[in-house]
PDB file of C-alpha atoms in Angstrom:
ATOM      1  CA  UNK A  20     -17.507  21.244   7.451  1.00  0.00           C
ATOM      2  CA  UNK A  21     -14.060  19.683   7.046  1.00  0.00           C
ATOM      3  CA  UNK A  22     -12.989  18.222   3.699  1.00  0.00           C
ATOM      4  CA  UNK A  23     -10.910  15.380   2.334  1.00  0.00           C
ATOM      5  CA  UNK A  24      -8.325  16.769  -0.115  1.00  0.00           C
ATOM      6  CA  UNK A  25      -6.164  14.845  -2.595  1.00  0.00           C
ATOM      7  CA  UNK A  26      -3.060  16.563  -3.963  1.00  0.00           C
ATOM      8  CA  UNK A  27      -1.726  14.337  -6.733  1.00  0.00           C
ATOM      9  CA  UNK A  28       0.946  14.366  -9.412  1.00  0.00           C
ATOM     10  CA  UNK A  29       3.887  12.439 -10.784  1.00  0.00           C
ATOM     11  CA  UNK A  30       7.335  12.380  -9.201  1.00  0.00           C
ATOM     12  CA  UNK A  31       9.177  15.677  -8.675  1.00  0.00           C
ATOM     13  CA  UNK A  32       6.138  17.950  -8.469  1.00  0.00           C
ATOM     14  CA  UNK A  33       6.725  19.050  -4.886  1.00  0.00           C
ATOM     15  CA  UNK A  34       4.078  16.993  -3.068  1.00  0.00           C
ATOM     16  CA  UNK A  35       6.152  16.431   0.065  1.00  0.00           C
ATOM     17  CA  UNK A  36       7.348  20.029   0.017  1.00  0.00           C
ATOM     18  CA  UNK A  37       3.748  21.236  -0.187  1.00  0.00           C
ATOM     19  CA  UNK A  38       2.733  18.961   2.704  1.00  0.00           C
ATOM     20  CA  UNK A  39       5.614  20.185   4.838  1.00  0.00           C
ATOM     21  CA  UNK A  40       4.780  23.823   4.031  1.00  0.00           C
ATOM     22  CA  UNK A  41       1.154  23.262   5.065  1.00  0.00           C
ATOM     23  CA  UNK A  42       2.323  21.623   8.282  1.00  0.00           C
ATOM     24  CA  UNK A  43       4.625  24.569   8.970  1.00  0.00           C
ATOM     25  CA  UNK A  44       1.777  27.040   8.417  1.00  0.00           C
ATOM     26  CA  UNK A  45      -0.448  25.281  10.962  1.00  0.00           C
ATOM     27  CA  UNK A  46       2.374  25.018  13.512  1.00  0.00           C
ATOM     28  CA  UNK A  47       3.319  28.699  13.062  1.00  0.00           C
ATOM     29  CA  UNK A  48      -0.152  29.719  14.209  1.00  0.00           C
ATOM     30  CA  UNK A  49      -0.066  27.457  17.270  1.00  0.00           C
ATOM     31  CA  UNK A  50      -2.250  24.694  15.851  1.00  0.00           C
ATOM     32  CA  UNK A  51      -1.638  20.941  16.030  1.00  0.00           C
ATOM     33  CA  UNK A  52      -1.339  18.514  13.123  1.00  0.00           C
ATOM     34  CA  UNK A  53      -0.916  14.775  12.763  1.00  0.00           C
ATOM     35  CA  UNK A  54       1.418  13.617   9.978  1.00  0.00           C
ATOM     36  CA  UNK A  55       1.308  10.075   8.615  1.00  0.00           C
ATOM     37  CA  UNK A  56       3.501   8.079   6.241  1.00  0.00           C
ATOM     38  CA  UNK A  57       2.699   4.588   4.910  1.00  0.00           C
ATOM     39  CA  UNK A  58       5.201   1.906   5.849  1.00  0.00           C
ATOM     40  CA  UNK A  59       6.231   1.291   2.213  1.00  0.00           C
ATOM     41  CA  UNK A  60       8.471   4.373   2.192  1.00  0.00           C
ATOM     42  CA  UNK A  61       9.285   4.784   5.883  1.00  0.00           C
ATOM     43  CA  UNK A  62      12.480   2.723   5.897  1.00  0.00           C
ATOM     44  CA  UNK A  63      14.088   4.740   3.112  1.00  0.00           C
ATOM     45  CA  UNK A  64      13.215   8.033   4.815  1.00  0.00           C
ATOM     46  CA  UNK A  65      13.890   6.793   8.382  1.00  0.00           C
ATOM     47  CA  UNK A  66      10.330   7.551   9.500  1.00  0.00           C
ATOM     48  CA  UNK A  67      10.309  11.107   8.200  1.00  0.00           C
ATOM     49  CA  UNK A  68       8.635  12.932   5.371  1.00  0.00           C
ATOM     50  CA  UNK A  69      11.525  14.384   3.414  1.00  0.00           C
ATOM     51  CA  UNK A  70      11.393  16.745   0.444  1.00  0.00           C
ATOM     52  CA  UNK A  71      14.060  16.964  -2.229  1.00  0.00           C
ATOM     53  CA  UNK A  72      14.785  20.559  -1.187  1.00  0.00           C
ATOM     54  CA  UNK A  73      15.814  19.490   2.316  1.00  0.00           C
ATOM     55  CA  UNK A  74      12.696  19.997   4.455  1.00  0.00           C
ATOM     56  CA  UNK A  75      11.619  17.158   6.753  1.00  0.00           C
ATOM     57  CA  UNK A  76       9.270  16.233   9.595  1.00  0.00           C
ATOM     58  CA  UNK A  77       8.789  13.135  11.728  1.00  0.00           C
ATOM     59  CA  UNK A  78       5.741  11.092  10.789  1.00  0.00           C
ATOM     60  CA  UNK A  79       3.557   8.393  12.314  1.00  0.00           C
ATOM     61  CA  UNK A  80       4.218   5.217  10.313  1.00  0.00           C
ATOM     62  CA  UNK A  81       1.158   3.264   9.194  1.00  0.00           C
ATOM     63  CA  UNK A  82       0.726  -0.292   7.979  1.00  0.00           C
ATOM     64  CA  UNK A  83      -2.176  -1.654   5.902  1.00  0.00           C
ATOM     65  CA  UNK A  84      -4.178  -2.591   9.036  1.00  0.00           C
ATOM     66  CA  UNK A  85      -3.787   0.863  10.649  1.00  0.00           C
ATOM     67  CA  UNK A  86      -7.158   2.421  11.556  1.00  0.00           C
ATOM     68  CA  UNK A  87      -6.906   6.165  10.930  1.00  0.00           C
ATOM     69  CA  UNK A  88     -10.320   7.000  12.361  1.00  0.00           C
ATOM     70  CA  UNK A  89      -9.772   5.126  15.640  1.00  0.00           C
ATOM     71  CA  UNK A  90      -6.249   6.530  16.080  1.00  0.00           C
ATOM     72  CA  UNK A  91      -7.198  10.136  15.337  1.00  0.00           C
ATOM     73  CA  UNK A  92     -10.342  10.007  17.476  1.00  0.00           C
ATOM     74  CA  UNK A  93      -8.283   8.686  20.413  1.00  0.00           C
ATOM     75  CA  UNK A  94      -5.293  11.029  19.954  1.00  0.00           C
ATOM     76  CA  UNK A  95      -6.867  14.294  18.803  1.00  0.00           C
ATOM     77  CA  UNK A  96      -6.125  17.408  20.797  1.00  0.00           C
ATOM     78  CA  UNK A  97      -8.226  20.507  21.233  1.00  0.00           C
ATOM     79  CA  UNK A  98      -5.937  22.288  18.750  1.00  0.00           C
ATOM     80  CA  UNK A  99      -5.788  19.488  16.162  1.00  0.00           C
ATOM     81  CA  UNK A 100      -6.538  21.359  12.953  1.00  0.00           C
ATOM     82  CA  UNK A 101      -5.320  19.119  10.138  1.00  0.00           C
ATOM     83  CA  UNK A 102      -4.303  15.565   9.272  1.00  0.00           C
ATOM     84  CA  UNK A 103      -1.563  15.283   6.633  1.00  0.00           C
ATOM     85  CA  UNK A 104      -0.657  12.093   4.767  1.00  0.00           C
ATOM     86  CA  UNK A 105       2.259  11.647   2.387  1.00  0.00           C
ATOM     87  CA  UNK A 106       2.541   8.850  -0.192  1.00  0.00           C
ATOM     88  CA  UNK A 107      -1.251   8.405  -0.067  1.00  0.00           C
ATOM     89  CA  UNK A 108      -1.168   6.123  -3.104  1.00  0.00           C
ATOM     90  CA  UNK A 109      -0.145   3.342  -0.693  1.00  0.00           C
ATOM     91  CA  UNK A 110      -3.293   3.648   1.438  1.00  0.00           C
ATOM     92  CA  UNK A 111      -5.902   0.917   1.251  1.00  0.00           C
ATOM     93  CA  UNK A 112      -9.448   1.574   0.100  1.00  0.00           C
ATOM     94  CA  UNK A 113     -10.651   1.101   3.694  1.00  0.00           C
ATOM     95  CA  UNK A 114      -8.097   3.598   5.010  1.00  0.00           C
ATOM     96  CA  UNK A 115      -9.234   6.264   2.542  1.00  0.00           C
ATOM     97  CA  UNK A 116     -12.783   5.706   3.730  1.00  0.00           C
ATOM     98  CA  UNK A 117     -11.600   6.087   7.339  1.00  0.00           C
ATOM     99  CA  UNK A 118     -10.041   9.424   6.393  1.00  0.00           C
ATOM    100  CA  UNK A 119     -13.333  10.540   4.872  1.00  0.00           C
ATOM    101  CA  UNK A 120     -14.940   9.641   8.198  1.00  0.00           C
ATOM    102  CA  UNK A 121     -12.346  11.784  10.018  1.00  0.00           C
ATOM    103  CA  UNK A 122     -13.382  14.774   7.903  1.00  0.00           C
ATOM    104  CA  UNK A 123     -17.125  14.051   8.141  1.00  0.00           C
ATOM    105  CA  UNK A 124     -17.540  12.954  11.776  1.00  0.00           C
ATOM    106  CA  UNK A 125     -14.571  14.509  13.592  1.00  0.00           C
ATOM    107  CA  UNK A 126     -14.683  17.682  11.465  1.00  0.00           C
ATOM    108  CA  UNK A 127     -10.915  17.662  10.893  1.00  0.00           C
ATOM    109  CA  UNK A 128      -9.549  18.489   7.407  1.00  0.00           C
ATOM    110  CA  UNK A 129      -7.502  15.690   5.831  1.00  0.00           C
ATOM    111  CA  UNK A 130      -4.864  16.505   3.217  1.00  0.00           C
ATOM    112  CA  UNK A 131      -3.505  13.528   1.260  1.00  0.00           C
ATOM    113  CA  UNK A 132      -0.536  13.795  -1.097  1.00  0.00           C
ATOM    114  CA  UNK A 133       0.372  11.077  -3.567  1.00  0.00           C
ATOM    115  CA  UNK A 134       1.058   9.745  -7.006  1.00  0.00           C
ATOM    116  CA  UNK A 135      -1.928   8.945  -9.209  1.00  0.00           C
ATOM    117  CA  UNK A 136      -0.542   6.127 -11.399  1.00  0.00           C
ATOM    118  CA  UNK A 137       2.256   3.591 -11.267  1.00  0.00           C
ATOM    119  CA  UNK A 138       5.001   2.869 -13.832  1.00  0.00           C
ATOM    120  CA  UNK A 139       2.526   0.814 -15.900  1.00  0.00           C
ATOM    121  CA  UNK A 140      -0.031   3.623 -16.089  1.00  0.00           C
ATOM    122  CA  UNK A 141      -2.378   1.917 -13.599  1.00  0.00           C
ATOM    123  CA  UNK A 142      -4.036   3.646 -10.658  1.00  0.00           C
ATOM    124  CA  UNK A 143      -2.774   2.859  -7.168  1.00  0.00           C
ATOM    125  CA  UNK A 144      -5.478   1.587  -4.781  1.00  0.00           C
ATOM    126  CA  UNK A 145      -5.263   4.613  -2.488  1.00  0.00           C
ATOM    127  CA  UNK A 146      -5.237   7.056  -5.392  1.00  0.00           C
ATOM    128  CA  UNK A 147      -8.223   5.394  -7.026  1.00  0.00           C
ATOM    129  CA  UNK A 148     -10.301   5.677  -3.862  1.00  0.00           C
ATOM    130  CA  UNK A 149      -9.185   9.258  -3.243  1.00  0.00           C
ATOM    131  CA  UNK A 150     -10.128  10.224  -6.804  1.00  0.00           C
ATOM    132  CA  UNK A 151     -13.560   8.762  -6.063  1.00  0.00           C
ATOM    133  CA  UNK A 152     -14.163  10.206  -2.590  1.00  0.00           C
ATOM    134  CA  UNK A 153     -12.125  13.385  -2.113  1.00  0.00           C
ATOM    135  CA  UNK A 154     -13.980  16.692  -1.865  1.00  0.00           C
ATOM    136  CA  UNK A 155     -11.111  18.489  -3.604  1.00  0.00           C
ATOM    137  CA  UNK A 156      -8.751  17.150  -6.257  1.00  0.00           C
ATOM    138  CA  UNK A 157      -5.680  19.318  -6.710  1.00  0.00           C
ATOM    139  CA  UNK A 158      -3.134  18.481  -9.382  1.00  0.00           C
ATOM    140  CA  UNK A 159       0.431  19.570  -8.631  1.00  0.00           C
ATOM    141  CA  UNK A 160       2.217  19.957 -11.926  1.00  0.00           C
ATOM    142  CA  UNK A 161       5.681  19.096 -13.142  1.00  0.00           C
ATOM    143  CA  UNK A 162       7.211  18.741 -16.585  1.00  0.00           C
ATOM    144  CA  UNK A 163       8.044  15.859 -18.898  1.00  0.00           C
ATOM    145  CA  UNK A 164      11.767  15.183 -18.902  1.00  0.00           C
ATOM    146  CA  UNK A 165      11.650  14.494 -22.654  1.00  0.00           C
ATOM    147  CA  UNK A 166       9.719  17.465 -24.054  1.00  0.00           C
ATOM    148  CA  UNK A 167       8.905  19.985 -21.308  1.00  0.00           C
ATOM    149  CA  UNK A 168       5.124  19.535 -21.567  1.00  0.00           C
ATOM    150  CA  UNK A 169       3.071  18.719 -18.469  1.00  0.00           C
ATOM    151  CA  UNK A 170       4.032  15.316 -17.039  1.00  0.00           C
ATOM    152  CA  UNK A 171       1.097  13.103 -16.103  1.00  0.00           C
ATOM    153  CA  UNK A 172       2.820   9.721 -15.873  1.00  0.00           C
ATOM    154  CA  UNK A 173       6.052   8.140 -14.741  1.00  0.00           C
ATOM    155  CA  UNK A 174       8.412   5.546 -16.225  1.00  0.00           C
ATOM    156  CA  UNK A 175      10.645   3.200 -14.249  1.00  0.00           C
ATOM    157  CA  UNK A 176      14.210   2.524 -15.296  1.00  0.00           C
ATOM    158  CA  UNK A 177      16.536  -0.311 -14.310  1.00  0.00           C
ATOM    159  CA  UNK A 178      20.185  -0.050 -13.246  1.00  0.00           C
ATOM    160  CA  UNK A 179      21.178   0.160 -16.946  1.00  0.00           C
ATOM    161  CA  UNK A 180      18.736   3.051 -17.560  1.00  0.00           C
ATOM    162  CA  UNK A 181      16.432   0.805 -19.623  1.00  0.00           C
ATOM    163  CA  UNK A 182      12.633   1.236 -19.346  1.00  0.00           C
ATOM    164  CA  UNK A 183      10.927  -1.358 -17.114  1.00  0.00           C
ATOM    165  CA  UNK A 184       7.340  -2.358 -17.947  1.00  0.00           C
ATOM    166  CA  UNK A 185       6.899  -5.427 -15.710  1.00  0.00           C
ATOM    167  CA  UNK A 186       7.487  -6.251 -12.078  1.00  0.00           C
ATOM    168  CA  UNK A 187       6.357  -5.286  -8.619  1.00  0.00           C
ATOM    169  CA  UNK A 188       3.928  -2.379  -8.422  1.00  0.00           C
ATOM    170  CA  UNK A 189       5.873  -0.956  -5.481  1.00  0.00           C
ATOM    171  CA  UNK A 190       9.570  -0.218  -5.836  1.00  0.00           C
ATOM    172  CA  UNK A 191      10.522   2.741  -3.686  1.00  0.00           C
ATOM    173  CA  UNK A 192      12.972   5.143  -5.240  1.00  0.00           C
ATOM    174  CA  UNK A 193      13.574   8.595  -6.588  1.00  0.00           C
ATOM    175  CA  UNK A 194      15.195  10.141  -9.647  1.00  0.00           C
ATOM    176  CA  UNK A 195      17.530   7.156  -9.874  1.00  0.00           C
ATOM    177  CA  UNK A 196      14.572   4.918 -10.818  1.00  0.00           C
ATOM    178  CA  UNK A 197      11.631   7.080 -11.919  1.00  0.00           C
ATOM    179  CA  UNK A 198      11.230   9.746 -14.594  1.00  0.00           C
ATOM    180  CA  UNK A 199       8.119  11.933 -15.020  1.00  0.00           C
ATOM    181  CA  UNK A 200       6.841  12.065 -18.597  1.00  0.00           C
ATOM    182  CA  UNK A 201       3.803  13.201 -20.584  1.00  0.00           C
ATOM    183  CA  UNK A 202       1.355  10.606 -21.931  1.00  0.00           C
ATOM    184  CA  UNK A 203       2.870  10.830 -25.432  1.00  0.00           C
ATOM    185  CA  UNK A 204       6.335   9.911 -24.171  1.00  0.00           C
ATOM    186  CA  UNK A 205       4.942   7.281 -21.784  1.00  0.00           C
ATOM    187  CA  UNK A 206       3.323   5.638 -24.833  1.00  0.00           C
ATOM    188  CA  UNK A 207       6.526   5.904 -26.873  1.00  0.00           C
ATOM    189  CA  UNK A 208       8.819   4.638 -24.114  1.00  0.00           C
ATOM    190  CA  UNK A 209       6.687   1.823 -22.635  1.00  0.00           C
ATOM    191  CA  UNK A 210       4.332   0.745 -25.465  1.00  0.00           C
ATOM    192  CA  UNK A 211       1.796   0.030 -22.686  1.00  0.00           C
ATOM    193  CA  UNK A 212      -0.943   2.348 -23.971  1.00  0.00           C
TER     194      UNK A 212
END
């Protein structure tokens, strides 16, 4: 029976690299995959999943009304062996449930990669539902930029490098905006917990 997997972490833990490596492994053995990327990050990456170490792959861009189950059922091939989704935190609750249906009814493994919490320490909608429904929860680890302990959270910085604690939940960016930190330093830097 196929499973729904959630690989989660903070920024800079290698989520996209891990996804791209998994995709490569399937392709190397002659199997098909479908790769998806939520619209929130597609413009910055020009419709590709891109890792910081230079790997990339073209992705199918999805909006909030995209129906994963209907699309995959219609477009699956005989060799379709895995569905891969980057930036899964941006999925809706309904979309996560559709992905569970892909695993359960179409018997195709689904591997989702995403960030667990936002810059305010709150769960993203997609991450919350994946934490509830996924068969496997796999934490990819990275380190706190302040102390070297395991990072579990992320802080957002403005153009003057000051910590931001209010604003839009979604601001797409990389190391120029976000810094992975442990809970202790998140507390110290944001005063939100």
